[in-house]
Amino acid sequence: MRSPPFGEDLGGADKQEFNITVYTENPAAYVGIERVDGTLHGRKGSFVLQHEAGGTDGVPWMTWKIVETTGTGDLAGIHGEGQIIIGPNGEHSYTLDYEL
């Protein structure tokens, strides 16, 4: 388990399982499931993220979706999606757009 990468908006821990395909030096694609347990903007509960990543013309893309019906506690009914953005120096930033 580790702390999710969403800054102060989401606190808690998660558990992940990924399948990664690697060609040459970098991952070419992956899919994964991540269960997040914590507090999101003051609401306690959990939900599951479905990850997907790949590349187009050498530019990587990574997205995730909240698996509907997986929200528990105060997060019951949560749905939405997000992405991981890789900057020019390899830094990562994360977004999660959701509705309850």
JSON list of N, CA and C in Angstrom, two decimals, residues 17-21 29-33 50-54 63:
[
{"chain": "A", "resi": 17, "resn": "GLU", "atom": "N", "xyz": [-2.69, -3.63, -8.66]},
{"chain": "A", "resi": 17, "resn": "GLU", "atom": "CA", "xyz": [-2.21, -4.78, -9.42]},
{"chain": "A", "resi": 17, "resn": "GLU", "atom": "C", "xyz": [-2.17, -4.38, -10.88]},
{"chain": "A", "resi": 18, "resn": "PHE", "atom": "N", "xyz": [-0.99, -4.54, -11.53]},
{"chain": "A", "resi": 18, "resn": "PHE", "atom": "CA", "xyz": [-0.81, -4.10, -12.90]},
{"chain": "A", "resi": 18, "resn": "PHE", "atom": "C", "xyz": [-0.23, -5.21, -13.76]},
{"chain": "A", "resi": 19, "resn": "ASN", "atom": "N", "xyz": [-0.59, -5.20, -15.04]},
{"chain": "A", "resi": 19, "resn": "ASN", "atom": "CA", "xyz": [0.05, -6.03, -16.06]},
{"chain": "A", "resi": 19, "resn": "ASN", "atom": "C", "xyz": [0.73, -5.06, -17.02]},
{"chain": "A", "resi": 20, "resn": "ILE", "atom": "N", "xyz": [2.06, -5.20, -17.18]},
{"chain": "A", "resi": 20, "resn": "ILE", "atom": "CA", "xyz": [2.84, -4.27, -17.98]},
{"chain": "A", "resi": 20, "resn": "ILE", "atom": "C", "xyz": [3.53, -5.02, -19.12]},
{"chain": "A", "resi": 21, "resn": "THR", "atom": "N", "xyz": [3.47, -4.43, -20.32]},
{"chain": "A", "resi": 21, "resn": "THR", "atom": "CA", "xyz": [4.18, -4.95, -21.47]},
{"chain": "A", "resi": 21, "resn": "THR", "atom": "C", "xyz": [5.36, -4.02, -21.75]},
{"chain": "A", "resi": 29, "resn": "ALA", "atom": "N", "xyz": [2.86, -0.49, -22.68]},
{"chain": "A", "resi": 29, "resn": "ALA", "atom": "CA", "xyz": [1.44, -0.43, -22.34]},
{"chain": "A", "resi": 29, "resn": "ALA", "atom": "C", "xyz": [1.24, -1.08, -20.99]},
{"chain": "A", "resi": 30, "resn": "TYR", "atom": "N", "xyz": [0.19, -0.67, -20.30]},
{"chain": "A", "resi": 30, "resn": "TYR", "atom": "CA", "xyz": [-0.19, -1.37, -19.09]},
{"chain": "A", "resi": 30, "resn": "TYR", "atom": "C", "xyz": [-1.67, -1.19, -18.82]},
{"chain": "A", "resi": 31, "resn": "VAL", "atom": "N", "xyz": [-2.22, -2.11, -18.08]},
{"chain": "A", "resi": 31, "resn": "VAL", "atom": "CA", "xyz": [-3.56, -2.01, -17.53]},
{"chain": "A", "resi": 31, "resn": "VAL", "atom": "C", "xyz": [-3.44, -2.35, -16.06]},
{"chain": "A", "resi": 32, "resn": "GLY", "atom": "N", "xyz": [-4.33, -1.82, -15.27]},
{"chain": "A", "resi": 32, "resn": "GLY", "atom": "CA", "xyz": [-4.25, -2.10, -13.85]},
{"chain": "A", "resi": 32, "resn": "GLY", "atom": "C", "xyz": [-5.53, -1.76, -13.12]},
{"chain": "A", "resi": 33, "resn": "ILE", "atom": "N", "xyz": [-5.62, -2.29, -11.94]},
{"chain": "A", "resi": 33, "resn": "ILE", "atom": "CA", "xyz": [-6.73, -2.04, -11.03]},
{"chain": "A", "resi": 33, "resn": "ILE", "atom": "C", "xyz": [-6.14, -1.51, -9.73]},
{"chain": "A", "resi": 50, "resn": "GLN", "atom": "N", "xyz": [-9.66, 1.98, -12.64]},
{"chain": "A", "resi": 50, "resn": "GLN", "atom": "CA", "xyz": [-9.20, 1.11, -13.73]},
{"chain": "A", "resi": 50, "resn": "GLN", "atom": "C", "xyz": [-8.21, 1.92, -14.55]},
{"chain": "A", "resi": 51, "resn": "HIS", "atom": "N", "xyz": [-6.94, 1.50, -14.58]},
{"chain": "A", "resi": 51, "resn": "HIS", "atom": "CA", "xyz": [-5.87, 2.20, -15.30]},
{"chain": "A", "resi": 51, "resn": "HIS", "atom": "C", "xyz": [-5.70, 1.64, -16.70]},
{"chain": "A", "resi": 52, "resn": "GLU", "atom": "N", "xyz": [-5.29, 2.50, -17.61]},
{"chain": "A", "resi": 52, "resn": "GLU", "atom": "CA", "xyz": [-4.92, 2.09, -18.96]},
{"chain": "A", "resi": 52, "resn": "GLU", "atom": "C", "xyz": [-3.85, 3.05, -19.46]},
{"chain": "A", "resi": 53, "resn": "ALA", "atom": "N", "xyz": [-2.82, 2.53, -20.12]},
{"chain": "A", "resi": 53, "resn": "ALA", "atom": "CA", "xyz": [-1.75, 3.38, -20.63]},
{"chain": "A", "resi": 53, "resn": "ALA", "atom": "C", "xyz": [-1.18, 2.81, -21.91]},
{"chain": "A", "resi": 54, "resn": "GLY", "atom": "N", "xyz": [-0.65, 3.68, -22.72]},
{"chain": "A", "resi": 54, "resn": "GLY", "atom": "CA", "xyz": [-0.02, 3.28, -23.96]},
{"chain": "A", "resi": 54, "resn": "GLY", "atom": "C", "xyz": [0.74, 4.46, -24.53]},
{"chain": "A", "resi": 63, "resn": "THR", "atom": "N", "xyz": [-4.54, 6.96, -18.57]},
{"chain": "A", "resi": 63, "resn": "THR", "atom": "CA", "xyz": [-5.84, 7.38, -18.09]},
{"chain": "A", "resi": 63, "resn": "THR", "atom": "C", "xyz": [-6.35, 6.41, -17.03]}
]
